[in-house]
Amino acid sequence: MKAQHSLLSIAAAMIAAVLGADARGAEEASTMLSPQAVPEIAQVETEIDRIEAQTIERLAAPPDNQVQQIELLGKLMLYDKQLSVNRNEACAFCHMPEAGFTGPVSELNRTTGSYPGSVRTRFSNRKPQSHAYAPLSPVLHYNPGQGDLVGGNFWDMRATGRRLGNPAAEQAQGPPTNPVEMGLPDIACAVYRASQRPYRALFESVWGQQAFAIAWPGDVEQACARPGPPPAGEPLSIHLGPIDRGRAGTTFDQMAQSIAGYEASAEVTPFTSKFDAVLAGKVQFTTQEKAGYDLFRGKARCNGCHRDGGPGEDPLFTDFTASNIGTPANLRLPYYAENRPDSLGYVANPAGSSFVDLGVGNFLTSGPLLSHPSAVDQRWLKLAPDNQARFQVPTLRNVDKRPNQGFVKAYTHNGYFTSLKAIVHFYNTRDVLPRCQPHDVNEGTTCWPAPESTDNMNTSRIGRLGLSDAEENEIVSFMQTLSDGFMPGNQQ
């Protein structure tokens, strides 16, 4: 589980070529990326280009249904590298279909956990979430009966959906101006870049001719090529008049709503897993899968948070609340080393190695978040202590979807776990096995590191489940039935 730090000099050159870094950036990146990651990243980017080109071809004869037009726009924007500051990173780089719309680079999942942004030496503090089924999350709200916040998107729920009425749309507004992701200095840059793309005419047909009718300043190209964050005291890098600024904001909202529309489509959120086929009476579980499902709903207590549905409720395998399961810190995250100014003078993580991710509680207290897609409701400030170190319960749909058997996926907010077996074993034995000593070779098998934070740690459903090794394996077998693609998808 240790990242490789001693790399061949050829790797730096390959990183410079493949990732588009400058010389200094390539040298910095070489301390974070193993040589095996470089060709895999190139392969993913080639696939992104292929999907984008194929999707652009559909503009020649777009659907005549407005909903499908919005979905087409959303897909085009998700696969569009031009919407990042260095024109080198699409949203899809962290969300590809073959991996269940989460991180598609096995070697990054195995080593760094998080993914590099458009400025390739900057890495996020968290692993990519899946955006499949994300549009089905409710707008973030407080349920006094449960005593819980429910809904939103992102690990820390900060895409609340309360402004646009759609958490997935507000989630789409986070990465474009996140300095460690797509890196644009101003949301107006995303609008400007979109105005130059082949889908402009379709966008104007759907959302109105006013969408890009903006008087752009003469330096917009140069300003949008400077990675964010914007200079202190100048939060809006693109100097627009009030009417044009309002128009850019509205168009940015419509871009986000288009992306959410695609994510909600049957192409991304299809309900075509073996589990769905079993519900439909088309197939049956194997003996091991059925045993795993019974454990999931019973002894293992998984169904308490990863709900398999109820009356009038889709089986989404999440309850949209947040929990601290006691995940150890993932020391492989490059984010811990981002405590010094990079080649552009940006410091992503002033806390350095002492950084502790406090999740939802950090969002509620307006902590130093890397992006702010939704405003914080100050009336919820009193909820912060009970939400420190809690992270949204992810859906288990597509939890094991991968392009091949040897592909490594990462799990939990920081990507600490790299197999389903490991995380099930953790749920089972967190409070039974001893604490690991530093560099213990048995970490994850006969011992566990301390939690990153013990604040609000879930002790009622996790830590001492009494499962045998065979029962852990049965639960894994059941979760493998949740991957889409078992049945043909419905056409919308």
Short mmCIF file of C-alpha atoms in Angstrom, two decimals, residues 46 57 60 65 93 158 191 216 304 330 375 435 465:
data_model
loop_
_atom_site.label_atom_id
_atom_site.label_comp_id
_atom_site.label_asym_id
_atom_site.label_seq_id
_atom_site.Cartn_x
_atom_site.Cartn_y
_atom_site.Cartn_z
CA THR A 46 -7.28 8.50 -25.47
CA GLU A 57 -20.77 13.51 -34.24
CA ALA A 60 -25.03 16.67 -36.85
CA ASN A 65 -36.53 15.94 -27.61
CA PHE A 93 -10.77 11.92 -16.18
CA ARG A 158 -21.16 20.71 0.31
CA VAL A 191 -18.75 29.91 -19.90
CA TRP A 216 -15.86 39.52 -23.08
CA GLY A 304 -28.76 0.15 8.15
CA ASN A 330 -4.15 7.60 3.80
CA ALA A 375 -23.41 28.47 0.26
CA ARG A 435 -3.26 -0.98 16.47
CA LEU A 465 -19.32 -7.78 13.73
#
